[in-house]
GROMACS .gro file of N, CA and C in nm:
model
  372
    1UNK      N    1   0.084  -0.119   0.000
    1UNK     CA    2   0.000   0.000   0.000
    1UNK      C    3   0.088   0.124   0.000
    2UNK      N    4   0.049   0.245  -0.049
    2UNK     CA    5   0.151   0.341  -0.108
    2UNK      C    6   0.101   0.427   0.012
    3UNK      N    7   0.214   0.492   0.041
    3UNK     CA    8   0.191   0.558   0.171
    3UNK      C    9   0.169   0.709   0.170
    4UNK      N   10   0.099   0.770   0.279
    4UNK     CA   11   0.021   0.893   0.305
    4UNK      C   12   0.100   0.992   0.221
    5UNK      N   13   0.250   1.040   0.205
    5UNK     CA   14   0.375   1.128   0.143
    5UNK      C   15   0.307   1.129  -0.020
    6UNK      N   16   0.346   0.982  -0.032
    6UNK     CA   17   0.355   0.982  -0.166
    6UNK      C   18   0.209   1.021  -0.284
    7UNK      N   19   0.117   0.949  -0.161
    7UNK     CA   20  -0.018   0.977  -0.223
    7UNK      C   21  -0.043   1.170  -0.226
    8UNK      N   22  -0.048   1.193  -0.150
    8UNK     CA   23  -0.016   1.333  -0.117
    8UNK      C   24   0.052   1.432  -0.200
    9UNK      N   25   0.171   1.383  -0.247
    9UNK     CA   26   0.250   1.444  -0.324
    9UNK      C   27   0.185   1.427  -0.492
   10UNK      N   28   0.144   1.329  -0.475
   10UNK     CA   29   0.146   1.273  -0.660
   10UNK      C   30  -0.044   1.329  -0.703
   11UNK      N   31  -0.098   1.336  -0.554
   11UNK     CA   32  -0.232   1.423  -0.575
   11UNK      C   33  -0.183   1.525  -0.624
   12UNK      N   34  -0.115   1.591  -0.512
   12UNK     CA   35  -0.060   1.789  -0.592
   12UNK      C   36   0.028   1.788  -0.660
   13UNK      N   37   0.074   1.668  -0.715
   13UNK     CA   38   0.142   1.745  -0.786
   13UNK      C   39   0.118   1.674  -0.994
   14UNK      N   40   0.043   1.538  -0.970
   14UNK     CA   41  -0.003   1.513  -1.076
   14UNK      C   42  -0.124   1.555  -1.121
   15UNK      N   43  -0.256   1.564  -1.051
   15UNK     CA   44  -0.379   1.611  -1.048
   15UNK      C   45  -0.393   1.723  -1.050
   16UNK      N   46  -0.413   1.801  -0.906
   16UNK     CA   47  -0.444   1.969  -0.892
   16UNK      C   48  -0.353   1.991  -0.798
   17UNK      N   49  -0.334   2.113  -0.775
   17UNK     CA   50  -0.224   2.119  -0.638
   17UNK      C   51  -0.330   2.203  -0.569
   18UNK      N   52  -0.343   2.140  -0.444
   18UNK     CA   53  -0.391   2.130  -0.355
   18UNK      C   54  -0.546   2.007  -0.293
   19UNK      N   55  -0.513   1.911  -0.421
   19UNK     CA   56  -0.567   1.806  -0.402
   19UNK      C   57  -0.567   1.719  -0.319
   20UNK      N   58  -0.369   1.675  -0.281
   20UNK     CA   59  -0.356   1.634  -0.145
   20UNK      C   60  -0.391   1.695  -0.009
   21UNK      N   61  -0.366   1.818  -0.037
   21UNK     CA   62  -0.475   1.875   0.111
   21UNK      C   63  -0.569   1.814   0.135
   22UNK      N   64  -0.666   1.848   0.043
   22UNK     CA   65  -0.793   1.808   0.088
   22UNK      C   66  -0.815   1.716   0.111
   23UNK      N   67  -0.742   1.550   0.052
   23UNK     CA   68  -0.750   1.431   0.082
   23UNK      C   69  -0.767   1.416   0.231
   24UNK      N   70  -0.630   1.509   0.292
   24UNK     CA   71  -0.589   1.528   0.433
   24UNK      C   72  -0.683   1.594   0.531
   25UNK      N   73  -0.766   1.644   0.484
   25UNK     CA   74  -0.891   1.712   0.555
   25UNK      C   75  -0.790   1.897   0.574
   26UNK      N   76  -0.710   1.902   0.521
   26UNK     CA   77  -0.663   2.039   0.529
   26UNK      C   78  -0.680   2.148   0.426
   27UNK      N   79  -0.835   2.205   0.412
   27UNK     CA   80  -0.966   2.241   0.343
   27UNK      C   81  -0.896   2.408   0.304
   28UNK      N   82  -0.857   2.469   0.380
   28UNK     CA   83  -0.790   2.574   0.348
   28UNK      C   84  -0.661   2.580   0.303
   29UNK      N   85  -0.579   2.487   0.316
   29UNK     CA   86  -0.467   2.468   0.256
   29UNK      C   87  -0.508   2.461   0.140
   30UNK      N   88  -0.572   2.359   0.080
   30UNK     CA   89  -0.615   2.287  -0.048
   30UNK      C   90  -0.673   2.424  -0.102
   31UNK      N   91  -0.801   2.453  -0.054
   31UNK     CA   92  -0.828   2.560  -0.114
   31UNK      C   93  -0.758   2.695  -0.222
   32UNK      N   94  -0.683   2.726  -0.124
   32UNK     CA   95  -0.550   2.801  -0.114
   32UNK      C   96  -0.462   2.764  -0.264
   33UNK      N   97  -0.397   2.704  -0.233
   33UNK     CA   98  -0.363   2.644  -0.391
   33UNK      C   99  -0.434   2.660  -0.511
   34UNK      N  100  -0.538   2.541  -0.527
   34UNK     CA  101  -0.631   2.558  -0.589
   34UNK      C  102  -0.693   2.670  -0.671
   35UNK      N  103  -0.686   2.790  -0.578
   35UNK     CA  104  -0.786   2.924  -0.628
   35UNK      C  105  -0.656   2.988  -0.670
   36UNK      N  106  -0.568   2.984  -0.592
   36UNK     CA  107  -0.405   3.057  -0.675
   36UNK      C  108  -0.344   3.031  -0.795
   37UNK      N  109  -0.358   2.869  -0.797
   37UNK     CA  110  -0.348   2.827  -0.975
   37UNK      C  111  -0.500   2.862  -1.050
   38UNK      N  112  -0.560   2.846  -1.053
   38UNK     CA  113  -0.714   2.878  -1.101
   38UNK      C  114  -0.770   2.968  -1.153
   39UNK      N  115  -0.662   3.071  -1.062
   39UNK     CA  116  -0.711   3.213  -1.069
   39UNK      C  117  -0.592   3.256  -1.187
   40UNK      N  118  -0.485   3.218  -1.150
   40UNK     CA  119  -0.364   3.268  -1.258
   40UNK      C  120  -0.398   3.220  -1.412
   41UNK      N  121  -0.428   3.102  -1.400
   41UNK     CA  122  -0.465   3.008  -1.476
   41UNK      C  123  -0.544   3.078  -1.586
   42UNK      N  124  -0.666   3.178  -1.497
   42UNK     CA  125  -0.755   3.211  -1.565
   42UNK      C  126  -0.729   3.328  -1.648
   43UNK      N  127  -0.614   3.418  -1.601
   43UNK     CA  128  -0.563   3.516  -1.618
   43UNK      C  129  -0.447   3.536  -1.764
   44UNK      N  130  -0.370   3.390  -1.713
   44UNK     CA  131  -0.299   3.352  -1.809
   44UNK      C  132  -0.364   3.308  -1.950
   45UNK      N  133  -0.486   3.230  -1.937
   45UNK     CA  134  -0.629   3.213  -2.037
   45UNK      C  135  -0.637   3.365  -2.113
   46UNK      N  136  -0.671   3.458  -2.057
   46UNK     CA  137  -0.769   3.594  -2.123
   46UNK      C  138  -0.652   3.653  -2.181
   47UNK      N  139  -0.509   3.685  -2.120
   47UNK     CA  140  -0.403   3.711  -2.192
   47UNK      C  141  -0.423   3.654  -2.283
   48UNK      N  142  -0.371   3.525  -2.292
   48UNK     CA  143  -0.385   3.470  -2.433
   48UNK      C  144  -0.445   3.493  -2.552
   49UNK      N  145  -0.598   3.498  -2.504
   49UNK     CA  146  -0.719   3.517  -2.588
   49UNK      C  147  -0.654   3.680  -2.639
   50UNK      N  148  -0.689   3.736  -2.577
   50UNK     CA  149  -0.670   3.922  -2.601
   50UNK      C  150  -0.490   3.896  -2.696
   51UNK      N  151  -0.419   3.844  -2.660
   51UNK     CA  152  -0.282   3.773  -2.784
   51UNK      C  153  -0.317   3.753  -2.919
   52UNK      N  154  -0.416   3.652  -2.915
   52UNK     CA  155  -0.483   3.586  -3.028
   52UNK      C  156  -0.563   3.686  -3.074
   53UNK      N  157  -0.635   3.757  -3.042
   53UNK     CA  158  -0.726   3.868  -3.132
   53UNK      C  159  -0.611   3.997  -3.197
   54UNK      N  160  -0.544   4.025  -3.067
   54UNK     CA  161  -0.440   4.074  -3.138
   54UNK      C  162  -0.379   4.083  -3.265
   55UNK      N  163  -0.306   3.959  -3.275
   55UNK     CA  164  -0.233   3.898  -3.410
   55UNK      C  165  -0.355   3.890  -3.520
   56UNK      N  166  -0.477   3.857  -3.441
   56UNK     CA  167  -0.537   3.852  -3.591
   56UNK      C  168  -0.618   3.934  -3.650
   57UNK      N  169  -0.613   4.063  -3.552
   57UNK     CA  170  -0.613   4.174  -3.602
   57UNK      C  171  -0.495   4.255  -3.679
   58UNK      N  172  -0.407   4.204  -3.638
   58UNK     CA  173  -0.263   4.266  -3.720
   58UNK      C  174  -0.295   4.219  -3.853
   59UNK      N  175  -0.334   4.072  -3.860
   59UNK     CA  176  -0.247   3.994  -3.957
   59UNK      C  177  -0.420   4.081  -4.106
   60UNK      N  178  -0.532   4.099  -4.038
   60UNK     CA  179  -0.614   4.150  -4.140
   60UNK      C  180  -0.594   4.268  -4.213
   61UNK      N  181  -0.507   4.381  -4.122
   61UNK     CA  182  -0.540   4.504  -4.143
   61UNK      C  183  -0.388   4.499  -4.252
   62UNK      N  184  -0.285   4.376  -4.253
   62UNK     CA  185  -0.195   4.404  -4.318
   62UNK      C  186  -0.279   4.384  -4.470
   63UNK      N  187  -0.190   4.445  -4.569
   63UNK     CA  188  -0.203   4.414  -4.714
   63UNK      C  189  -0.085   4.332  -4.784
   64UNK      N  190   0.010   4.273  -4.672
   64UNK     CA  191   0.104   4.176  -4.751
   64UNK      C  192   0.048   4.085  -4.756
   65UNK      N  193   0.093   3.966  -4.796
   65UNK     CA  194   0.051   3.824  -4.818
   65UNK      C  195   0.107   3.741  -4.682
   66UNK      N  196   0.000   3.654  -4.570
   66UNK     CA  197   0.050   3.595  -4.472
   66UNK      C  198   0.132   3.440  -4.519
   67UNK      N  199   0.228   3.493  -4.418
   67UNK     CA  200   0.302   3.365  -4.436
   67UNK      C  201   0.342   3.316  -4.283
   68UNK      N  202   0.402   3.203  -4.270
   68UNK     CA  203   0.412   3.143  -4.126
   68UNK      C  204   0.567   3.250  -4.054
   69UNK      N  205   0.641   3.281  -4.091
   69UNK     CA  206   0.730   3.403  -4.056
   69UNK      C  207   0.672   3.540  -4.008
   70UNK      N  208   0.578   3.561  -4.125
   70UNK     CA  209   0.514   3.710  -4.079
   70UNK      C  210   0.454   3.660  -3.999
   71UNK      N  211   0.368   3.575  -3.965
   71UNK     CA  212   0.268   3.558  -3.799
   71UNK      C  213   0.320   3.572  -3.755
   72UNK      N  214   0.469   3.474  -3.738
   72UNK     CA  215   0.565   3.467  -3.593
   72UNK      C  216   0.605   3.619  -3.566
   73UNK      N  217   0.637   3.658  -3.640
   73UNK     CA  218   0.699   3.835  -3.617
   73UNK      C  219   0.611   3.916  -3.549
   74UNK      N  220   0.436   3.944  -3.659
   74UNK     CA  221   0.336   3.999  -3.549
   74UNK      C  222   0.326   3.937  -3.452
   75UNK      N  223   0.317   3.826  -3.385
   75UNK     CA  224   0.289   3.779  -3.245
   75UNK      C  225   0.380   3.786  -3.157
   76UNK      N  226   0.538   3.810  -3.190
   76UNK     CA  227   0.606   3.848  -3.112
   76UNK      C  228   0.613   4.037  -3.075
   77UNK      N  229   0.574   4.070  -3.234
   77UNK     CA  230   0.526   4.180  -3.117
   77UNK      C  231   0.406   4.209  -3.039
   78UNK      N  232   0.324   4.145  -3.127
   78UNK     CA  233   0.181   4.155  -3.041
   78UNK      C  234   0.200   4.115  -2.865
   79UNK      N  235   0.273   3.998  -2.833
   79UNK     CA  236   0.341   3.972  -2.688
   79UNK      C  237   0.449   4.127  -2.620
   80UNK      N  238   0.488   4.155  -2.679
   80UNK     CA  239   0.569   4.237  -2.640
   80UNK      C  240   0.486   4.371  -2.607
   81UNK      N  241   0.396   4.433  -2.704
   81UNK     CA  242   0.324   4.499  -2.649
   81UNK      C  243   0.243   4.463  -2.553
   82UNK      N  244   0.191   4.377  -2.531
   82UNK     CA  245   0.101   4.352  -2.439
   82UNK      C  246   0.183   4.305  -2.306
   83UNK      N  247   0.323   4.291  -2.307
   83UNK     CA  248   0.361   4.292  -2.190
   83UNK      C  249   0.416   4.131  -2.128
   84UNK      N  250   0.475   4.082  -2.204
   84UNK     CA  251   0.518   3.921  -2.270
   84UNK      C  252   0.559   3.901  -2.061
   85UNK      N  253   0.620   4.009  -2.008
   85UNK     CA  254   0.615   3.970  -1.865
   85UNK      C  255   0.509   3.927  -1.777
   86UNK      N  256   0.425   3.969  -1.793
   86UNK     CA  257   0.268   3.908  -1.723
   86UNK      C  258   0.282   3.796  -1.742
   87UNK      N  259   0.257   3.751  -1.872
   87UNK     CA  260   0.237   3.575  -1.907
   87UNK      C  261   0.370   3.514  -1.815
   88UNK      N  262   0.450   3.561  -1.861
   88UNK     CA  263   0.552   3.475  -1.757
   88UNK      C  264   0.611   3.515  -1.626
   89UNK      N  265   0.531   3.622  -1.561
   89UNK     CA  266   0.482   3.606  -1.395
   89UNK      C  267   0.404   3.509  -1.358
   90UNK      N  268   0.283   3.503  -1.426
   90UNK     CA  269   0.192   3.443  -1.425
   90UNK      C  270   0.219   3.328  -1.425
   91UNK      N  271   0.322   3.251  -1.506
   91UNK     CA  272   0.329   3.112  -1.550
   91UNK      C  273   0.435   3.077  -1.388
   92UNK      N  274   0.495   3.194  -1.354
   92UNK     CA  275   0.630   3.112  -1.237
   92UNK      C  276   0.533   3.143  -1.123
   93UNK      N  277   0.442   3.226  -1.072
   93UNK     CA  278   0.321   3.202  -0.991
   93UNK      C  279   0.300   3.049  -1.043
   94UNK      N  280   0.200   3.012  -1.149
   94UNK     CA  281   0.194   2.886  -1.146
   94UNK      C  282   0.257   2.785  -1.084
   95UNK      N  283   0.388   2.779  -1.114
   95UNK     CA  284   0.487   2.704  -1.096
   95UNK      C  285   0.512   2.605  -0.938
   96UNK      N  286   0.518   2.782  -0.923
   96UNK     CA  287   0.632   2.805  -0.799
   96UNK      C  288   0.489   2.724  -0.696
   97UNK      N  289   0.397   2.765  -0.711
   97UNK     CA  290   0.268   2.684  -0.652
   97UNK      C  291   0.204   2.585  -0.625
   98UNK      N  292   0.281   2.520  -0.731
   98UNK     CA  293   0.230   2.370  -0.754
   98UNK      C  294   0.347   2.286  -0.724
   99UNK      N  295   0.450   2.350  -0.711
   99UNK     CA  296   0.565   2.276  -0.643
   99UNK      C  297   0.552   2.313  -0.467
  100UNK      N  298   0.526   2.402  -0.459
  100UNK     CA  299   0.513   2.443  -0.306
  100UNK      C  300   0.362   2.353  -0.301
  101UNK      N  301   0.292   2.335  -0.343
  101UNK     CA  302   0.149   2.198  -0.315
  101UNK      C  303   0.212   2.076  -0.283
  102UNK      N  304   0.266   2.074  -0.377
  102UNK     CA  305   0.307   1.888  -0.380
  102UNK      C  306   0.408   1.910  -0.302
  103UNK      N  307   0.490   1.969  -0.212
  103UNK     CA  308   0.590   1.976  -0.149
  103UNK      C  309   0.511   1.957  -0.038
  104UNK      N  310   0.440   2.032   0.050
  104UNK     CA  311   0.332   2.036   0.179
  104UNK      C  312   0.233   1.954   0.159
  105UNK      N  313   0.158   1.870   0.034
  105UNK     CA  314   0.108   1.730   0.066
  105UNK      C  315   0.204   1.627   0.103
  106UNK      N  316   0.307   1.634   0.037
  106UNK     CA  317   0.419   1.550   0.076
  106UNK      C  318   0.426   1.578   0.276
  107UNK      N  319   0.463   1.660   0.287
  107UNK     CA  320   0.527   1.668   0.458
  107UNK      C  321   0.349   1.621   0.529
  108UNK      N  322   0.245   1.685   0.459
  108UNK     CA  323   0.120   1.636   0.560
  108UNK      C  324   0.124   1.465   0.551
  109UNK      N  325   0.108   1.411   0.432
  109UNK     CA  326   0.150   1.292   0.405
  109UNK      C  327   0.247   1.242   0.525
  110UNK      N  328   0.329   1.311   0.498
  110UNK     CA  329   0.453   1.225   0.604
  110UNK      C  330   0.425   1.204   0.779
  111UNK      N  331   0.375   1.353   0.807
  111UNK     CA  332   0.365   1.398   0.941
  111UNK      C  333   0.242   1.261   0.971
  112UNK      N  334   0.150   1.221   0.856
  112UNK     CA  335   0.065   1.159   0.892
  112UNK      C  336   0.082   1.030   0.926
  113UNK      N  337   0.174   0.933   0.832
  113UNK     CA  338   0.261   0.896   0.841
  113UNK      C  339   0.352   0.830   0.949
  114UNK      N  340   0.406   0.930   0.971
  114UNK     CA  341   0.490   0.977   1.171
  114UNK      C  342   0.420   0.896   1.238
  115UNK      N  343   0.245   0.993   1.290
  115UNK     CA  344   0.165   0.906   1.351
  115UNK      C  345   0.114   0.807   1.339
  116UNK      N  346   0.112   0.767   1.211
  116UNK     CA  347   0.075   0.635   1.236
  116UNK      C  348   0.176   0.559   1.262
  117UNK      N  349   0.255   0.527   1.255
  117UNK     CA  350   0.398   0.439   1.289
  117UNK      C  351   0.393   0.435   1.462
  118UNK      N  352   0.353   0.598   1.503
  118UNK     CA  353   0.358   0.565   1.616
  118UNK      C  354   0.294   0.527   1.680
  119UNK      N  355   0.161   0.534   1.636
  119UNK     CA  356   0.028   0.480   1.710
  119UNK      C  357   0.050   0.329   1.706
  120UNK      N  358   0.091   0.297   1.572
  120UNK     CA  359   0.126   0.120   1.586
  120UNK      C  360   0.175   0.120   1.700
  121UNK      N  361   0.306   0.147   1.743
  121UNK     CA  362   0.414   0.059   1.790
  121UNK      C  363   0.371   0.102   1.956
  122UNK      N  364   0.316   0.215   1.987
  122UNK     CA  365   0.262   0.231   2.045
  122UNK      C  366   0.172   0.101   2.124
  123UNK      N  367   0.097   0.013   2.051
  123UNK     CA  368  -0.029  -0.029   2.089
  123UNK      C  369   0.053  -0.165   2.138
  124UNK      N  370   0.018  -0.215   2.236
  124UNK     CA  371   0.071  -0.373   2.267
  124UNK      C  372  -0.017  -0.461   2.181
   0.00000   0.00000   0.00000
């Protein structure tokens, strides 16, 4: 049987992060996570979208002929105007979040873990 750490960890960090929380009954932890990726998530989403209208507003109002070079060019500036740093705040928020999840399901996992080992050995 795979133990409290690992389950914990591979919830937050394969599934959702803050999935192992909640397994753990630790409802605000989980939460917490959850709405922090979710929310970036969502943020990082509408960037995108507002990216994509962008470029393809560039790419109409031009009168050259599109080719896969000229997209890449408008969309790199289309990112650049719009501030190509957001998206990748946004993305190391992600990150940094879902490694800090699966890191603290891991230790609840463990701590849980702890006790049980000790409650065994504990018991005659």
């Amino acid at each position: 049987e795979m133990n409290n750490a690992v389950k914990g960890a591979l919830l937050s960090g394969l599934v959702v992060p803050g999935r192992g929380q909640v397994v753990f009954k630790h409802y605000l932890r989980g939460g917490f996570f959850l709405l922090v990726v979710c929310g970036c998530l969502a943020v990082f989403s509408f960037k995108l979208i507002q990216l994509s209208f962008a470029i393809i507003s560039t790419i109409q109002r031009s009168s050259n002929a599109v080719s896969l070079s000229s997209i890449a060019d408008i969309a790199l500036q289309a990112a650049a105007a719009m501030g190509g740093t957001t998206l990748g705040l946004l993305f190391t928020v992600i990150l940094l979040c879902w490694i800090a999840a699966t890191v603290d399901a891991y230790s609840l996992g463990r701590k849980i873990d702890l006790e049980n080992e000790h409650n065994t050995v504990a018991k005659p």
